[in-house]
Tab-separated table of C-alpha atoms (C1' of nucleotides) in Angstrom:
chain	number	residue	atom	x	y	z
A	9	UNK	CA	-1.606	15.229	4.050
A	10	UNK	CA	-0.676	13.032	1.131
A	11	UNK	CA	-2.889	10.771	-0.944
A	12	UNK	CA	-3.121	7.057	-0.530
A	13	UNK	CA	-3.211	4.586	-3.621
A	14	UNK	CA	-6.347	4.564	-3.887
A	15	UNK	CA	-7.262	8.104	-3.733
A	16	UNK	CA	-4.979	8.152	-6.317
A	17	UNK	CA	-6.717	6.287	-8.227
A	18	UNK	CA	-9.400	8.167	-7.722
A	19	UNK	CA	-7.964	11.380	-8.587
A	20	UNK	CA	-6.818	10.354	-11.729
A	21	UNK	CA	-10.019	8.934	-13.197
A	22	UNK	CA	-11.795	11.800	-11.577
A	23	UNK	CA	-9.789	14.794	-13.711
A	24	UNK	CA	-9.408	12.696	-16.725
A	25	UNK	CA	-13.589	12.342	-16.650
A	26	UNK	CA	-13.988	15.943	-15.590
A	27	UNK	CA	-11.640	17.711	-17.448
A	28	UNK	CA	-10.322	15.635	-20.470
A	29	UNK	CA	-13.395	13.672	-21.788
A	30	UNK	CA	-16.318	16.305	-20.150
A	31	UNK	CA	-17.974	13.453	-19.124
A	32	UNK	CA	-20.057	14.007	-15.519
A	33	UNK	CA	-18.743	12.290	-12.335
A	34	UNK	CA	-21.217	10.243	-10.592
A	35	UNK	CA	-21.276	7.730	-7.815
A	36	UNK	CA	-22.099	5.167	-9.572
A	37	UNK	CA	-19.794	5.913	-12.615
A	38	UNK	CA	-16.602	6.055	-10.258
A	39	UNK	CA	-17.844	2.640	-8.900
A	40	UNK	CA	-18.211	1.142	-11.346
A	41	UNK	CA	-14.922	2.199	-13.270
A	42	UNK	CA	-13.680	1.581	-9.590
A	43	UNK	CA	-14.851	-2.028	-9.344
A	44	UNK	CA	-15.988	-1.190	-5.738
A	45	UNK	CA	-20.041	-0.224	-3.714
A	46	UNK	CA	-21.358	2.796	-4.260
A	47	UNK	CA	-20.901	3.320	-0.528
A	48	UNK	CA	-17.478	3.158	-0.285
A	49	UNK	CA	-16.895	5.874	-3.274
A	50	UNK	CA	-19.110	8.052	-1.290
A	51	UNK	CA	-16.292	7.130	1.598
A	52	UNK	CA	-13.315	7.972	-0.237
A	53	UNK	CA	-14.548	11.337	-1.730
A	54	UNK	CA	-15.334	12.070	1.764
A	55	UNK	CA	-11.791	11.640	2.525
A	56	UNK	CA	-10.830	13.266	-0.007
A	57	UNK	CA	-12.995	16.411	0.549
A	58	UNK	CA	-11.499	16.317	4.204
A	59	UNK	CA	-7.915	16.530	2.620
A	60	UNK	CA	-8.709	19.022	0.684
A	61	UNK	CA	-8.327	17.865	-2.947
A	62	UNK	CA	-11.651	18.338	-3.566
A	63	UNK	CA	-15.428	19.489	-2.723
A	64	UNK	CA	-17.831	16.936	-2.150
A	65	UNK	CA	-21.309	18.241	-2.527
A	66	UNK	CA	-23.262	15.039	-1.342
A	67	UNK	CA	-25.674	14.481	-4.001
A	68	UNK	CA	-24.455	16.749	-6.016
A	69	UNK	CA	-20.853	15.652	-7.406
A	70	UNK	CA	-17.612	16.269	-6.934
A	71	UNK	CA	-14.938	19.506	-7.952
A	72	UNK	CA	-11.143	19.080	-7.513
A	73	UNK	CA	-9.456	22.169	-5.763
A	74	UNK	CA	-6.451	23.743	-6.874
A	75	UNK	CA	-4.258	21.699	-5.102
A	76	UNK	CA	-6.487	18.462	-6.191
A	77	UNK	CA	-6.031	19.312	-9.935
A	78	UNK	CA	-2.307	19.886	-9.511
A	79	UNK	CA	-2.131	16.160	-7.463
A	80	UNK	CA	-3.766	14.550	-10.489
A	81	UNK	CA	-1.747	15.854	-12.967
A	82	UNK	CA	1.363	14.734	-11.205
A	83	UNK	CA	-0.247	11.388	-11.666
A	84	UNK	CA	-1.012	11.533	-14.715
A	85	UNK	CA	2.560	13.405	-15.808
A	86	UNK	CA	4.054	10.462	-14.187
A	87	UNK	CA	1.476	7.658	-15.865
A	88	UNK	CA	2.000	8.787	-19.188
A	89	UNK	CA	5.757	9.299	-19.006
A	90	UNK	CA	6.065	5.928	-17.586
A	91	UNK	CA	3.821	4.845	-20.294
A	92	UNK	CA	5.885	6.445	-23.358
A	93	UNK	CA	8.902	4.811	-21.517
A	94	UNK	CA	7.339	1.390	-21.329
A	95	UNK	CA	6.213	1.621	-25.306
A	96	UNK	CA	9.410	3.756	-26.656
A	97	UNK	CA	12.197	2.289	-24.848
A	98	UNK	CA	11.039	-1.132	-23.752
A	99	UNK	CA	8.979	-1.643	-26.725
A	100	UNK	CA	6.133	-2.748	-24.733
A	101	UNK	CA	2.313	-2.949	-26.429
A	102	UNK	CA	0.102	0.157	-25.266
A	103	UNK	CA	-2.442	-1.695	-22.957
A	104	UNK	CA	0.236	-3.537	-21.014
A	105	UNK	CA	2.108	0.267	-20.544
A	106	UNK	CA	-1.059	1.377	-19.021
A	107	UNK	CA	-1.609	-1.787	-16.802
A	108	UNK	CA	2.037	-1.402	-15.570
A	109	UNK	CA	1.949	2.511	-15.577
A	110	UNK	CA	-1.339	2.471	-13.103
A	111	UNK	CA	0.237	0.720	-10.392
A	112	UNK	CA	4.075	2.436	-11.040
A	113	UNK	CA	3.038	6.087	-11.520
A	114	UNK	CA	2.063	6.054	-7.502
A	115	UNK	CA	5.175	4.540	-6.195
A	116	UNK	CA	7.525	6.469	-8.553
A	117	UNK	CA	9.389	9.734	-7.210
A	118	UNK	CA	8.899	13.179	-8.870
A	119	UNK	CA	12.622	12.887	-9.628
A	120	UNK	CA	13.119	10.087	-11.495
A	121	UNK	CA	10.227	10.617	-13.238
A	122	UNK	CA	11.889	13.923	-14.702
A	123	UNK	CA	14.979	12.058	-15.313
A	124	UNK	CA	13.063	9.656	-17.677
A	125	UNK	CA	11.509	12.571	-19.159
A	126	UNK	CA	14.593	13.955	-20.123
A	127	UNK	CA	16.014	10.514	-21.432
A	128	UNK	CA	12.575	10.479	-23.721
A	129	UNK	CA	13.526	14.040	-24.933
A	130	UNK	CA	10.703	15.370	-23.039
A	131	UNK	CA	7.807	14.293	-25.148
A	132	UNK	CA	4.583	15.877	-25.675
A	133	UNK	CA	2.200	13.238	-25.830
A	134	UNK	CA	2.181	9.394	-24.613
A	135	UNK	CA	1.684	6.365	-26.746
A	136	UNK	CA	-2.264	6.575	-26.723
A	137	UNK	CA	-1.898	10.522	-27.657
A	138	UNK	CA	-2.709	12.042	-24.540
A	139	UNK	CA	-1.179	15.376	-23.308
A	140	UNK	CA	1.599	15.048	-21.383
A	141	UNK	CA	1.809	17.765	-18.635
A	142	UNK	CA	4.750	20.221	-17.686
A	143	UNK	CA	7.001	19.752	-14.396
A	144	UNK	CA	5.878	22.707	-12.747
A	145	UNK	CA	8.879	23.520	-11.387
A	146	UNK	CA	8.693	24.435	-7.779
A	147	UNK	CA	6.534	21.648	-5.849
B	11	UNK	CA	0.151	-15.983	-0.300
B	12	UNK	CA	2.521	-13.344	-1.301
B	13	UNK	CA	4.694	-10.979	0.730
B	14	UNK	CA	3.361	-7.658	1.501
B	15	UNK	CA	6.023	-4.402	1.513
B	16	UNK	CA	6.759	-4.958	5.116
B	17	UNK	CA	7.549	-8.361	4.356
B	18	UNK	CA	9.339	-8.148	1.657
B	19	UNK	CA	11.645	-5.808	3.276
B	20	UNK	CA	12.372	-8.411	6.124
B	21	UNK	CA	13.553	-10.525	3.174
B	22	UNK	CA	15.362	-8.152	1.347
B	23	UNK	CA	17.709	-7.289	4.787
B	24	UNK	CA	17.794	-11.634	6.009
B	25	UNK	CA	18.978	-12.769	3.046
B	26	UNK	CA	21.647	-10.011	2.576
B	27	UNK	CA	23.018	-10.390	5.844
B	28	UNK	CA	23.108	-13.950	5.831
B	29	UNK	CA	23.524	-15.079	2.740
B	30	UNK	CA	25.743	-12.406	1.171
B	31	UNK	CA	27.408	-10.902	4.893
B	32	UNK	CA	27.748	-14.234	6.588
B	33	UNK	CA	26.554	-11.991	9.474
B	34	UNK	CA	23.786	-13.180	12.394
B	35	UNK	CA	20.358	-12.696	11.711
B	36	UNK	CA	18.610	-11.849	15.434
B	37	UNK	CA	15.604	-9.961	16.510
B	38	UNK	CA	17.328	-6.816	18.082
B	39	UNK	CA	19.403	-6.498	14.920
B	40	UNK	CA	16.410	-6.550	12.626
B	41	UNK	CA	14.663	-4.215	14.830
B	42	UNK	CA	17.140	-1.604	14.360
B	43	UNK	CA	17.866	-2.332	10.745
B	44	UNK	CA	14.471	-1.545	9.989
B	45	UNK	CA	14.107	1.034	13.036
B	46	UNK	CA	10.736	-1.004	14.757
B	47	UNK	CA	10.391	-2.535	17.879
B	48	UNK	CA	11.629	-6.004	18.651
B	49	UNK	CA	8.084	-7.682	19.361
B	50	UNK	CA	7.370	-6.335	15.893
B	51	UNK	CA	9.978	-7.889	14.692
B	52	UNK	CA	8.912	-11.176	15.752
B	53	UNK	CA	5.534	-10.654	14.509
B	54	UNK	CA	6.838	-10.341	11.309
B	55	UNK	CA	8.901	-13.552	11.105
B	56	UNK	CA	5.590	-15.381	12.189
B	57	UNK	CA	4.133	-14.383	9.734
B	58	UNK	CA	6.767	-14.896	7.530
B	59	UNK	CA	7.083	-18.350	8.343
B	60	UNK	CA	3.563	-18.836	8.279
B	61	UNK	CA	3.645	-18.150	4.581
B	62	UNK	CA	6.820	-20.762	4.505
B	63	UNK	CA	9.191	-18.033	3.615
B	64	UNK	CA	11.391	-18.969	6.175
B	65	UNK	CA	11.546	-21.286	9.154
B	66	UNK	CA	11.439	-19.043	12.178
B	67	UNK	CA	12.551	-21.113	15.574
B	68	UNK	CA	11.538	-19.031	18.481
B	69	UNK	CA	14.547	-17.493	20.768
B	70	UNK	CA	16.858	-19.603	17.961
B	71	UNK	CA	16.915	-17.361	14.482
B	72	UNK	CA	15.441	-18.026	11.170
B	73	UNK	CA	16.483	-19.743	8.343
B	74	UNK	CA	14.655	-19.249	4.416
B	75	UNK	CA	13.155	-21.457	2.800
B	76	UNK	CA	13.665	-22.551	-0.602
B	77	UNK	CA	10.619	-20.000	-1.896
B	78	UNK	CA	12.290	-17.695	1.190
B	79	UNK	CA	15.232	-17.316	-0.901
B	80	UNK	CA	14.178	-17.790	-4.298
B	81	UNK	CA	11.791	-14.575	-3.349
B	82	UNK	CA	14.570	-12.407	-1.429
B	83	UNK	CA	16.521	-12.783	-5.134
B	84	UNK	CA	14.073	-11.649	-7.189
B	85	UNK	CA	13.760	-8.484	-4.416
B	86	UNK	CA	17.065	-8.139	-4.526
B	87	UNK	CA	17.502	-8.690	-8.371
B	88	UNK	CA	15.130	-5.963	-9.254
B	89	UNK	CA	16.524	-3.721	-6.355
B	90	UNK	CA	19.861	-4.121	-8.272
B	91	UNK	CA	18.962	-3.788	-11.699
B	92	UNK	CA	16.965	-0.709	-10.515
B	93	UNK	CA	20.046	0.790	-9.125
B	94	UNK	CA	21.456	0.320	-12.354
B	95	UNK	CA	19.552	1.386	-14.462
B	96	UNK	CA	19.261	5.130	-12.230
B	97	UNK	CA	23.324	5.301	-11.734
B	98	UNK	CA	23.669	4.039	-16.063
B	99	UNK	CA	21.001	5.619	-17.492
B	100	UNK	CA	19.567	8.300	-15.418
B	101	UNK	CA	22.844	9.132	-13.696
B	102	UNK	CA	22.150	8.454	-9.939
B	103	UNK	CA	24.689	8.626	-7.528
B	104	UNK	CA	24.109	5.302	-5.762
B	105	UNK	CA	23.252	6.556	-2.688
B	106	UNK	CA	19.702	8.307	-3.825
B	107	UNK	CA	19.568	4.760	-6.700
B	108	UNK	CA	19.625	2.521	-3.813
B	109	UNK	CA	16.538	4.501	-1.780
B	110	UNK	CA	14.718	4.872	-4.854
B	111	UNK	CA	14.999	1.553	-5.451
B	112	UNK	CA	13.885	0.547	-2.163
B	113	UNK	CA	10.616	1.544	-3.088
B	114	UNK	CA	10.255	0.557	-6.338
B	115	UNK	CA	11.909	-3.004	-6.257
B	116	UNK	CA	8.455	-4.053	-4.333
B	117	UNK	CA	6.355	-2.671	-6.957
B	118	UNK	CA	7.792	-3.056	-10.382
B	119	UNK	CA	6.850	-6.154	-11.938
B	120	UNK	CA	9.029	-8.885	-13.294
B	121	UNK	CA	7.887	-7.882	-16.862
B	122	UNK	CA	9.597	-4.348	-16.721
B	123	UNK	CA	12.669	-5.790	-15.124
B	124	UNK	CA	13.653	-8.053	-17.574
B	125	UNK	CA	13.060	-5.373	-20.041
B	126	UNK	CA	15.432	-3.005	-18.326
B	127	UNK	CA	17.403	-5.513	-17.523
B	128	UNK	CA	17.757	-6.348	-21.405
B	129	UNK	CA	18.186	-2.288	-22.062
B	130	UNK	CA	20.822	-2.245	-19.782
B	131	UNK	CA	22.525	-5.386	-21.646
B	132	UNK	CA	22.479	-7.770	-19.126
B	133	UNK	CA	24.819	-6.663	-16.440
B	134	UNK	CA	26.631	-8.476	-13.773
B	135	UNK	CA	26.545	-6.726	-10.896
B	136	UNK	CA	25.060	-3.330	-9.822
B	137	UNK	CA	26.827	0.607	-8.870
B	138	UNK	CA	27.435	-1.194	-5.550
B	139	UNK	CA	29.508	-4.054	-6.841
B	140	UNK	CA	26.719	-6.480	-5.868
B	141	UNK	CA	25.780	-9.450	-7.711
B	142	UNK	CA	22.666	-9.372	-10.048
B	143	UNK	CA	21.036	-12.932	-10.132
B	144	UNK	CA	19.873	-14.049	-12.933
B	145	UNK	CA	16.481	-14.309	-14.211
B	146	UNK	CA	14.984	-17.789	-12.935
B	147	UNK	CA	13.384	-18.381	-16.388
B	148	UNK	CA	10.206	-20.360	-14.835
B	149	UNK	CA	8.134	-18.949	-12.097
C	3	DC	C1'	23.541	-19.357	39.771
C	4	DA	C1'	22.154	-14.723	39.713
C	5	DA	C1'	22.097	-10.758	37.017
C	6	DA	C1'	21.911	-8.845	32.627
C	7	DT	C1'	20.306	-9.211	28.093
C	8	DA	C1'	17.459	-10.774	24.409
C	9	DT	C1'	13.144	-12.368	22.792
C	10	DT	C1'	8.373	-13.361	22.768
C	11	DT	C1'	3.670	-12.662	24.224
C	12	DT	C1'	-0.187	-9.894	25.281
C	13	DG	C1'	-3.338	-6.444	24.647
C	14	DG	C1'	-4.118	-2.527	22.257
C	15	DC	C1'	-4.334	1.089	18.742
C	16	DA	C1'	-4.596	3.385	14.125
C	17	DT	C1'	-5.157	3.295	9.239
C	18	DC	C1'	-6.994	1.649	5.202
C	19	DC	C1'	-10.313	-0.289	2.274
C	20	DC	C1'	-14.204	-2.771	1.594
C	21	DC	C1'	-19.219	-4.523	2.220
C	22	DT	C1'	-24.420	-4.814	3.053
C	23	DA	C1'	-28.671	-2.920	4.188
C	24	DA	C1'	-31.446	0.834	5.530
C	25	DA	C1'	-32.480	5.594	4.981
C	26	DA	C1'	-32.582	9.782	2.478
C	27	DA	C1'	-32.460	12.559	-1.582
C	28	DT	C1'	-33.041	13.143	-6.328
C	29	DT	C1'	-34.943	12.186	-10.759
C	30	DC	C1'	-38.212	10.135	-13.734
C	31	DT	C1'	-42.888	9.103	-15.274
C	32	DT	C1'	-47.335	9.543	-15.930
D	14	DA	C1'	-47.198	17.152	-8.842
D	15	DA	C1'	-47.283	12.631	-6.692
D	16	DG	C1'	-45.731	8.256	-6.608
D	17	DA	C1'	-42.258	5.173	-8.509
D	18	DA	C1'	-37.705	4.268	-9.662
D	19	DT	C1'	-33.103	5.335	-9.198
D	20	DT	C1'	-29.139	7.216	-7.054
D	21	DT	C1'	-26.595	8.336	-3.157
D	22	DT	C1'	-25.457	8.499	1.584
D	23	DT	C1'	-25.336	6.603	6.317
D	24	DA	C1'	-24.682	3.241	9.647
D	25	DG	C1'	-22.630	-0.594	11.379
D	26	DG	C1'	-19.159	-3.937	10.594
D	27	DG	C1'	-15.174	-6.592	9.267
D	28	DG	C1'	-10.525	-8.047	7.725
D	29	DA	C1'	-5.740	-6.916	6.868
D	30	DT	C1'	-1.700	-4.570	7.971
D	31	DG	C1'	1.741	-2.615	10.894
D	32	DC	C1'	3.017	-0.550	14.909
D	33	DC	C1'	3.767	0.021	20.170
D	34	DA	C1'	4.516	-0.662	25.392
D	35	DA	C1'	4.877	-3.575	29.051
D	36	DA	C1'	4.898	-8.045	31.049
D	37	DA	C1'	6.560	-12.656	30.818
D	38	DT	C1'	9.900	-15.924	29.410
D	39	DA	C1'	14.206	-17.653	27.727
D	40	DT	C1'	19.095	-17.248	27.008
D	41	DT	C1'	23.602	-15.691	27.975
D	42	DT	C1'	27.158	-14.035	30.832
D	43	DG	C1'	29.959	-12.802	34.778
DNA sequence: CAAATATTTTGGCATCCCCTAAAAATTCTT
DNA sequence: AAGAATTTTTAGGGGATGCCAAAATATTTG
């Protein structure tokens, strides 16, 4: 069972927090960074326990399974590509990459994401310096 | 009040067919075009004409609108310059551009378009042989 | 004109995403 | 540690979107 947008969205802010800055993921932090009630984070983790891209220990936080971590770094392979294509090839200012990158990197296929990787040379790192992860291959 | 997906797609096949095929535009033909029922079908154009997209005269066919048409371009501008940019640069075959496309048309903003559509150096007309309208400057 | 075909209406269903307010759990403070 | 303050979850709801089947209505055709 696939992701929507918005558990996209969730699943990229959750491993960058998590895993990239070692900052703590709360309720209230992913609602407010989310724009949305409390409540309805507690509803999408829910959903997104149930689909198995991550344990949701109520009152306790959130982990992203295997298959969770790989999801999010799809997302964010395909954000930051889109991002360093935005900046290097249509010379666009970092913060607007991002804007267009968050709402692109969902709707964009695996495959011609890895064809603009090529055309960028297959760079290491987007615009703002972030790591830019490996195709992995098979899935 | 803007189009959603669904919508847009209605747009994308009623001004091709009418505007650019000269063919019919009825409910049954719609229906299978975009493989749905026919009472969705007319749901759609209801709604469609609601937002003045088109004029939609029960049992009679529809007919756009000025913003109806002025719309279904821009869909079907970016849906072209999309497909050129995957056969040019990323070297489609225009069968998989045009699905890719599909998607992404919807999504992409105007922003990135005209940016590709500068990288690509302005072309006329897409893989397909299709016209590529030009960028309304205003609006 | 009657039969066949096309279209619309009706009623319904599922998904998605969001909210508020009350309840429950946790954490903080003294 | 007990009560207060905060955080989180639950419960109940709502709006938007998109789809369907079947019945009703209109149009077209033989």
């Amino acid at each position: 069972m696939d992701v929507t947008e918005t558990e996209a969205r969730y699943l990229k802010i959750i491993y960058r927090k998590k895993h990239e800055e070692g900052r703590e993921v709360n309720t209230t932090g992913l609602a407010d960074s989310l724009d949305v009630s409390p409540g309805t984070v507690t509803e999408t983790l829910q959903k997104l326990d149930k689909k198995d891209y991550l344990n949701y220990e109520p009152y306790h936080g959130v982990k992203l399974t295997k298959i969770g971590k790989e999801k999010s770094k799809k997302l964010l392979r395909k954000h930051r590509i889109l991002e360093t294509f935005l900046v290097g090839l249509l010379d666009y200012k970092e913060v607007e990459a991002c804007q267009e990158a968050c709402t692109l990197d969902y709707h964009i296929s695996e495959n011609v994401i890895n064809s603009i990787c090529s055309l960028l040379g297959h760079p290491e790192k987007c615009p703002c310096g972030k790591y830019i992860f490996k195709n992995p291959k098979k899935s």
